[in-house]
N, CA, C and O atoms as a DFTB+ gen file, in Angstrom:
464 C
 N C O
     1  1     -63.279      31.716     176.972
     2  2     -62.717      30.894     178.031
     3  2     -63.705      30.456     179.117
     4  3     -63.526      29.401     179.726
     5  1     -64.679      31.207     179.346
     6  2     -65.587      30.864     180.319
     7  2     -66.471      29.644     179.950
     8  3     -66.813      28.832     180.809
     9  1     -66.829      29.539     178.658
    10  2     -67.601      28.400     178.209
    11  2     -66.767      27.258     178.204
    12  3     -67.361      26.190     178.343
    13  1     -65.515      27.215     178.075
    14  2     -64.729      26.053     178.029
    15  2     -64.590      25.565     179.596
    16  3     -64.635      24.372     179.899
    17  1     -64.431      26.536     180.479
    18  2     -64.416      26.256     181.921
    19  2     -65.660      25.440     182.453
    20  3     -65.593      24.510     183.257
    21  1     -66.838      25.957     181.853
    22  2     -68.049      25.276     182.290
    23  2     -68.237      23.970     181.598
    24  3     -68.844      23.062     182.165
    25  1     -67.740      23.830     180.384
    26  2     -67.758      22.535     179.760
    27  2     -66.755      21.514     180.448
    28  3     -67.036      20.320     180.549
    29  1     -65.668      22.014     180.874
    30  2     -64.645      21.159     181.547
    31  2     -65.120      20.687     182.931
    32  3     -64.823      19.576     183.371
    33  1     -65.862      21.569     183.589
    34  2     -66.541      21.231     184.936
    35  2     -67.528      20.139     184.693
    36  3     -67.472      19.127     185.391
    37  1     -68.485      20.272     183.698
    38  2     -69.418      19.249     183.441
    39  2     -68.764      18.010     182.986
    40  3     -69.143      16.920     183.415
    41  1     -67.705      18.134     182.053
    42  2     -67.108      16.908     181.547
    43  2     -66.433      16.042     182.772
    44  3     -66.455      14.812     182.761
    45  1     -65.857      16.776     183.784
    46  2     -65.205      16.062     184.934
    47  2     -66.313      15.661     185.760
    48  3     -65.997      14.733     186.505
    49  1     -67.524      16.052     185.884
    50  2     -68.611      15.710     186.659
    51  2     -69.128      14.339     186.119
    52  3     -69.395      13.429     186.905
    53  1     -69.262      14.205     184.809
    54  2     -69.692      12.995     184.163
    55  2     -68.665      11.915     184.330
    56  3     -69.002      10.772     184.641
    57  1     -67.326      12.286     184.114
    58  2     -66.215      11.275     184.345
    59  2     -66.337      10.773     185.794
    60  3     -66.340       9.557     185.989
    61  1     -66.435      11.618     186.800
    62  2     -66.432      11.157     188.187
    63  2     -67.586      10.356     188.497
    64  3     -67.546       9.572     189.445
    65  1     -68.647      10.489     187.755
    66  2     -69.886       9.673     187.995
    67  2     -69.659       8.160     187.441
    68  3     -70.478       7.283     187.716
    69  1     -68.605       7.918     186.713
    70  2     -68.302       6.581     186.221
    71  2     -68.775       6.465     184.709
    72  3     -68.997       5.348     184.240
    73  1     -68.923       7.552     183.988
    74  2     -69.302       7.483     182.577
    75  2     -68.105       8.047     181.797
    76  3     -67.187       8.658     182.344
    77  1     -68.178       7.809     180.534
    78  2     -67.256       8.442     179.665
    79  2     -68.002       9.669     178.918
    80  3     -68.978       9.566     178.175
    81  1     -67.346      10.809     179.270
    82  2     -67.952      12.126     178.729
    83  2     -67.581      12.340     177.162
    84  3     -66.548      11.950     176.618
    85  1     -68.559      12.984     176.611
    86  2     -68.395      13.287     175.052
    87  2     -68.924      14.635     175.019
    88  3     -69.715      15.041     175.869
    89  1     -68.450      15.418     173.937
    90  2     -68.928      16.759     173.579
    91  2     -69.882      16.574     172.420
    92  3     -69.511      15.906     171.455
    93  1     -71.109      17.129     172.450
    94  2     -72.026      17.009     171.285
    95  2     -72.363      18.429     170.976
    96  3     -72.664      19.244     171.847
    97  1     -72.297      18.705     169.637
    98  2     -72.824      19.887     169.151
    99  2     -74.189      19.947     169.018
   100  3     -74.775      19.090     168.355
   101  1     -74.847      20.959     169.628
   102  2     -76.342      21.134     169.627
   103  2     -76.782      21.645     168.171
   104  3     -77.970      21.544     167.865
   105  1     -75.892      22.171     167.294
   106  2     -76.171      22.668     166.157
   107  2     -76.195      21.703     165.039
   108  3     -77.141      21.666     164.252
   109  1     -75.130      20.890     164.953
   110  2     -74.978      19.813     163.732
   111  2     -75.122      18.379     164.224
   112  3     -75.427      17.472     163.450
   113  1     -74.885      18.173     165.605
   114  2     -74.925      16.788     166.157
   115  2     -73.708      16.024     166.143
   116  3     -73.664      14.845     166.494
   117  1     -72.592      16.773     165.689
   118  2     -71.169      16.067     165.732
   119  2     -70.878      15.748     167.173
   120  3     -71.119      16.544     168.080
   121  1     -70.351      14.560     167.352
   122  2     -69.942      14.245     168.793
   123  2     -68.513      13.602     168.861
   124  3     -68.103      12.844     167.982
   125  1     -67.798      13.950     169.945
   126  2     -66.385      13.532     169.972
   127  2     -66.213      13.496     171.459
   128  3     -66.887      14.155     172.250
   129  1     -65.135      12.568     171.805
   130  2     -64.675      12.435     173.133
   131  2     -63.707      13.583     173.543
   132  3     -63.531      13.851     174.732
   133  1     -63.110      14.227     172.587
   134  2     -62.098      15.193     172.848
   135  2     -62.757      16.512     173.265
   136  3     -63.634      17.016     172.564
   137  1     -62.353      17.046     174.359
   138  2     -62.851      18.294     174.910
   139  2     -62.494      19.394     173.891
   140  3     -61.338      19.528     173.490
   141  1     -63.453      20.134     173.502
   142  2     -63.307      21.448     172.677
   143  2     -64.274      22.515     173.020
   144  3     -65.327      22.258     173.603
   145  1     -63.947      23.647     172.685
   146  2     -64.883      24.763     172.886
   147  2     -65.708      25.126     171.649
   148  3     -66.594      25.976     171.737
   149  1     -65.443      24.515     170.523
   150  2     -66.112      24.806     169.312
   151  2     -66.224      23.515     168.551
   152  3     -65.338      22.673     168.698
   153  1     -67.180      23.302     167.796
   154  2     -67.395      22.148     166.919
   155  2     -66.446      22.084     165.850
   156  3     -66.322      23.070     165.123
   157  1     -65.764      21.067     165.657
   158  2     -64.758      20.988     164.406
   159  2     -65.536      20.904     163.165
   160  3     -65.014      21.250     162.106
   161  1     -66.858      20.432     163.214
   162  2     -67.541      20.342     161.888
   163  2     -68.181      21.753     161.452
   164  3     -68.030      22.181     160.308
   165  1     -68.827      22.371     162.331
   166  2     -69.632      23.668     162.020
   167  2     -69.168      24.923     162.743
   168  3     -69.705      26.013     162.542
   169  1     -68.123      24.738     163.619
   170  2     -67.613      25.800     164.356
   171  2     -68.517      26.525     165.372
   172  3     -68.221      27.607     165.879
   173  1     -69.703      25.799     165.638
   174  2     -70.585      26.385     166.600
   175  2     -70.030      26.295     167.912
   176  3     -69.168      25.432     168.078
   177  1     -70.378      27.071     168.946
   178  2     -69.886      26.950     170.319
   179  2     -71.207      26.503     171.175
   180  3     -71.186      26.561     172.404
   181  1     -72.293      26.079     170.493
   182  2     -73.303      25.605     171.180
   183  2     -73.126      24.040     171.521
   184  3     -73.629      23.168     170.814
   185  1     -72.412      23.787     172.596
   186  2     -72.125      22.358     172.733
   187  2     -72.631      22.037     174.179
   188  3     -72.907      22.870     175.043
   189  1     -72.703      20.612     174.286
   190  2     -73.238      20.044     175.622
   191  2     -72.361      18.838     175.888
   192  3     -71.688      18.299     175.009
   193  1     -72.407      18.452     177.127
   194  2     -71.622      17.151     177.518
   195  2     -72.672      16.110     177.682
   196  3     -73.712      16.325     178.304
   197  1     -72.359      14.887     177.067
   198  2     -73.263      13.794     177.174
   199  2     -72.550      12.630     177.845
   200  3     -71.322      12.670     177.923
   201  1     -73.218      11.612     178.327
   202  2     -72.588      10.507     179.031
   203  2     -72.735       9.269     178.049
   204  3     -73.778       8.924     177.493
   205  1     -71.543       8.692     177.948
   206  2     -71.404       7.456     177.101
   207  2     -71.324       6.297     178.269
   208  3     -70.432       6.210     179.112
   209  1     -72.470       5.420     178.122
   210  2     -72.533       4.393     179.084
   211  2     -72.386       3.022     178.609
   212  3     -72.239       2.071     179.376
   213  1     -72.427       2.924     177.304
   214  2     -72.199       1.427     176.650
   215  2     -72.048       1.621     175.120
   216  3     -72.356       2.610     174.454
   217  1     -71.534       0.514     174.741
   218  2     -71.285       0.506     173.203
   219  2     -70.850      -0.872     172.779
   220  3     -71.039      -1.831     173.527
   221  1     -70.282      -1.001     171.620
   222  2     -69.736      -2.222     171.120
   223  2     -68.214      -2.004     171.005
   224  3     -67.726      -0.896     170.785
   225  1     -67.461      -3.189     171.175
   226  2     -66.049      -2.980     171.012
   227  2     -65.705      -2.809     169.620
   228  3     -66.113      -3.692     168.865
   229  1     -65.018      -1.830     169.105
   230  2     -64.620      -1.445     167.890
   231  2     -63.266      -1.861     167.658
   232  3     -62.978      -2.310     166.548
   233  1     -62.360      -1.767     168.598
   234  2     -60.890      -2.088     168.529
   235  2     -60.483      -2.405     169.980
   236  3     -61.168      -2.018     170.927
   237  1     -59.349      -3.120     170.131
   238  2     -58.759      -3.160     171.494
   239  2     -57.394      -3.594     171.251
   240  3     -57.040      -4.075     170.174
   241  1     -56.520      -3.402     172.389
   242  2     -55.255      -3.896     172.424
   243  2     -54.924      -4.325     173.832
   244  3     -55.325      -3.651     174.781
   245  1     -54.225      -5.393     174.001
   246  2     -53.769      -5.894     175.253
   247  2     -52.306      -5.537     175.536
   248  3     -51.447      -5.854     174.713
   249  1     -52.008      -4.932     176.592
   250  2     -50.588      -4.504     176.803
   251  2     -50.067      -5.334     178.064
   252  3     -50.523      -5.235     179.203
   253  1     -49.166      -6.059     177.708
   254  2     -48.447      -6.965     178.664
   255  2     -46.846      -6.573     178.787
   256  3     -46.080      -6.813     177.854
   257  1     -46.448      -6.015     179.889
   258  2     -45.149      -5.586     179.925
   259  2     -44.298      -6.512     180.847
   260  3     -43.316      -6.147     181.493
   261  1     -44.832      -7.780     180.806
   262  2     -44.104      -8.699     181.719
   263  2     -44.354      -8.563     183.190
   264  3     -43.646      -9.153     184.006
   265  1     -45.326      -7.814     183.526
   266  2     -45.646      -7.662     184.970
   267  2     -46.899      -8.515     185.177
   268  3     -47.517      -9.040     184.250
   269  1     -47.234      -8.612     186.521
   270  2     -48.361      -9.405     186.840
   271  2     -49.757      -8.904     186.323
   272  3     -50.715      -9.658     186.152
   273  1     -49.770      -7.607     186.102
   274  2     -50.959      -6.817     185.694
   275  2     -50.910      -6.633     184.196
   276  3     -49.941      -6.095     183.661
   277  1     -51.992      -7.094     183.494
   278  2     -52.122      -6.880     182.069
   279  2     -53.201      -5.791     181.900
   280  3     -54.246      -5.799     182.550
   281  1     -52.886      -4.868     181.001
   282  2     -53.797      -3.820     180.666
   283  2     -54.525      -4.007     179.268
   284  3     -53.878      -4.327     178.270
   285  1     -55.768      -3.816     179.236
   286  2     -56.453      -3.882     177.949
   287  2     -57.128      -2.454     177.805
   288  3     -57.728      -1.884     178.716
   289  1     -56.945      -1.980     176.568
   290  2     -57.417      -0.636     176.218
   291  2     -58.373      -0.913     175.112
   292  3     -58.024      -1.586     174.142
   293  1     -59.692      -0.362     175.238
   294  2     -60.685      -0.693     174.234
   295  2     -61.180       0.655     173.619
   296  3     -61.307       1.671     174.301
   297  1     -61.439       0.597     172.345
   298  2     -62.157       1.778     171.733
   299  2     -63.549       1.184     171.367
   300  3     -63.691       0.179     170.670
   301  1     -64.594       1.934     171.928
   302  2     -65.918       1.579     171.889
   303  2     -66.728       2.440     170.831
   304  3     -66.570       3.660     170.770
   305  1     -67.567       1.782     170.034
   306  2     -68.427       2.585     169.130
   307  2     -69.832       2.608     169.868
   308  3     -70.577       1.638     170.015
   309  1     -70.041       3.868     170.290
   310  2     -71.376       4.094     170.990
   311  2     -72.249       4.911     170.065
   312  3     -72.249       6.140     170.140
   313  1     -72.955       4.287     169.239
   314  2     -73.866       4.964     168.198
   315  2     -72.951       5.977     167.291
   316  3     -73.362       7.105     167.017
   317  1     -71.869       5.563     166.912
   318  2     -71.114       6.351     166.014
   319  2     -69.994       7.245     166.596
   320  3     -69.164       7.840     165.910
   321  1     -70.078       7.268     168.032
   322  2     -69.037       8.115     168.779
   323  2     -68.076       7.009     169.107
   324  3     -68.466       5.920     169.527
   325  1     -66.831       7.302     168.912
   326  2     -65.723       6.404     169.400
   327  2     -65.069       6.978     170.609
   328  3     -64.490       8.064     170.570
   329  1     -65.170       6.177     171.790
   330  2     -64.589       6.462     172.867
   331  2     -63.499       5.347     173.353
   332  3     -63.588       4.145     173.103
   333  1     -62.479       5.958     174.075
   334  2     -61.426       4.915     174.532
   335  2     -61.364       4.868     176.072
   336  3     -61.497       5.867     176.779
   337  1     -61.147       3.604     176.533
   338  2     -61.123       3.332     177.845
   339  2     -60.477       2.203     178.291
   340  3     -60.211       1.374     177.421
   341  1     -60.119       1.929     179.557
   342  2     -59.594       0.738     179.965
   343  2     -60.620      -0.384     180.224
   344  3     -61.674      -0.147     180.814
   345  1     -60.304      -1.572     179.786
   346  2     -61.288      -2.676     180.061
   347  2     -60.894      -3.529     181.366
   348  3     -59.733      -3.867     181.597
   349  1     -61.866      -3.806     182.105
   350  2     -61.699      -4.655     183.293
   351  2     -62.573      -5.867     183.144
   352  3     -63.779      -5.622     183.138
   353  1     -62.275      -6.912     183.043
   354  2     -63.035      -8.105     182.809
   355  2     -62.378      -9.350     182.248
   356  3     -61.157      -9.406     182.103
   357  1     -63.086     -10.218     181.974
   358  2     -62.665     -11.460     181.326
   359  2     -61.876     -11.201     179.913
   360  3     -62.534     -10.811     178.948
   361  1     -60.600     -11.397     179.804
   362  2     -59.868     -11.230     178.579
   363  2     -60.397     -11.984     177.484
   364  3     -60.250     -11.576     176.332
   365  1     -61.080     -13.191     177.778
   366  2     -61.689     -14.041     176.575
   367  2     -62.937     -13.320     176.052
   368  3     -63.500     -13.712     175.030
   369  1     -63.359     -12.284     176.744
   370  2     -64.619     -11.568     176.251
   371  2     -64.216     -10.460     175.120
   372  3     -65.017      -9.974     174.322
   373  1     -62.924     -10.173     175.194
   374  2     -62.544      -9.161     174.312
   375  2     -62.594      -9.603     172.829
   376  3     -61.716     -10.281     172.297
   377  1     -63.711      -9.150     172.218
   378  2     -63.873      -9.600     170.689
   379  2     -64.608      -8.375     170.098
   380  3     -65.443      -7.734     170.737
   381  1     -64.248      -8.109     168.877
   382  2     -64.771      -6.976     168.116
   383  2     -66.344      -7.230     168.058
   384  3     -66.769      -8.337     167.727
   385  1     -67.194      -6.182     168.386
   386  2     -68.593      -6.373     168.388
   387  2     -69.274      -6.716     169.724
   388  3     -70.477      -6.565     169.939
   389  1     -68.394      -7.182     170.575
   390  2     -69.120      -7.577     171.933
   391  2     -69.585      -6.238     172.721
   392  3     -68.933      -5.198     172.624
   393  1     -70.607      -6.326     173.406
   394  2     -71.022      -5.189     174.147
   395  2     -70.428      -4.930     175.503
   396  3     -70.295      -5.840     176.321
   397  1     -70.057      -3.645     175.751
   398  2     -69.402      -3.414     177.018
   399  2     -70.224      -2.123     177.559
   400  3     -70.839      -1.371     176.804
   401  1     -70.156      -1.978     178.874
   402  2     -70.670      -0.772     179.675
   403  2     -69.679      -0.220     180.579
   404  3     -68.724      -0.869     181.006
   405  1     -69.952       1.126     180.893
   406  2     -69.120       1.661     181.887
   407  2     -69.578       1.530     183.245
   408  3     -70.767       1.491     183.559
   409  1     -68.498       1.455     184.132
   410  2     -68.656       1.376     185.588
   411  2     -67.593       2.230     186.159
   412  3     -66.631       2.619     185.498
   413  1     -67.805       2.532     187.495
   414  2     -66.703       3.178     188.220
   415  2     -65.953       2.183     189.071
   416  3     -66.554       1.448     189.853
   417  1     -64.629       2.156     188.923
   418  2     -63.757       1.465     189.682
   419  2     -62.623       2.251     190.115
   420  3     -61.975       2.868     189.270
   421  1     -62.281       2.303     191.468
   422  2     -61.251       3.087     191.907
   423  2     -61.425       4.551     191.420
   424  3     -60.441       5.165     191.006
   425  1     -62.525       5.063     191.456
   426  2     -62.936       6.585     191.150
   427  2     -62.563       6.927     189.745
   428  3     -62.205       8.067     189.451
   429  1     -62.645       5.912     188.832
   430  2     -62.706       6.357     187.402
   431  2     -63.417       5.427     186.550
   432  3     -63.535       4.244     186.871
   433  1     -63.919       5.925     185.427
   434  2     -64.765       4.927     184.571
   435  2     -63.969       3.870     183.931
   436  3     -62.891       4.198     183.435
   437  1     -64.365       2.608     183.873
   438  2     -63.779       1.640     183.069
   439  2     -64.852       0.900     182.344
   440  3     -66.035       1.166     182.555
   441  1     -64.505       0.041     181.554
   442  2     -65.318      -0.733     180.630
   443  2     -65.384      -2.249     181.071
   444  3     -64.354      -2.908     181.209
   445  1     -66.655      -2.772     181.288
   446  2     -66.779      -4.168     181.689
   447  2     -67.734      -4.811     180.674
   448  3     -68.473      -4.115     179.978
   449  1     -67.710      -6.066     180.604
   450  2     -68.824      -6.694     179.719
   451  2     -70.152      -6.388     180.178
   452  3     -70.429      -6.339     181.376
   453  1     -71.048      -6.164     179.182
   454  2     -72.393      -5.679     179.327
   455  2     -73.191      -6.624     180.287
   456  3     -74.095      -6.140     180.968
   457  1     -72.901      -7.900     180.362
   458  2     -73.643      -8.880     181.051
   459  2     -73.274      -8.853     182.604
   460  3     -73.959      -9.512     183.385
   461  1     -72.213      -8.107     183.047
   462  2     -71.797      -8.180     184.386
   463  2     -72.722      -7.053     185.115
   464  3     -72.611      -6.851     186.324
């Protein structure tokens, strides 16, 4: 449990810096955004936290509940690692393959067009 606590602390540090945290296995290289204390591929506990700062839009959905605010949720492919985050930017930019980067807005990481 101690290792998981250390990973969680580092995971939160990366998140609070405005990046999307991911867990990478130092043994086999498998990487996921889901916090775990063991690699699901090789069962190693030799893990590290990495920062995801940019990637390509892999998928997205726009949620409109009839309110003034529209929410866009994006799945980004960052060199094979899929991460999910909220998108803040021009809705016309939301296209599969477009590049986005992480930034910190209101104390949490969000995705914006790479050109901003």
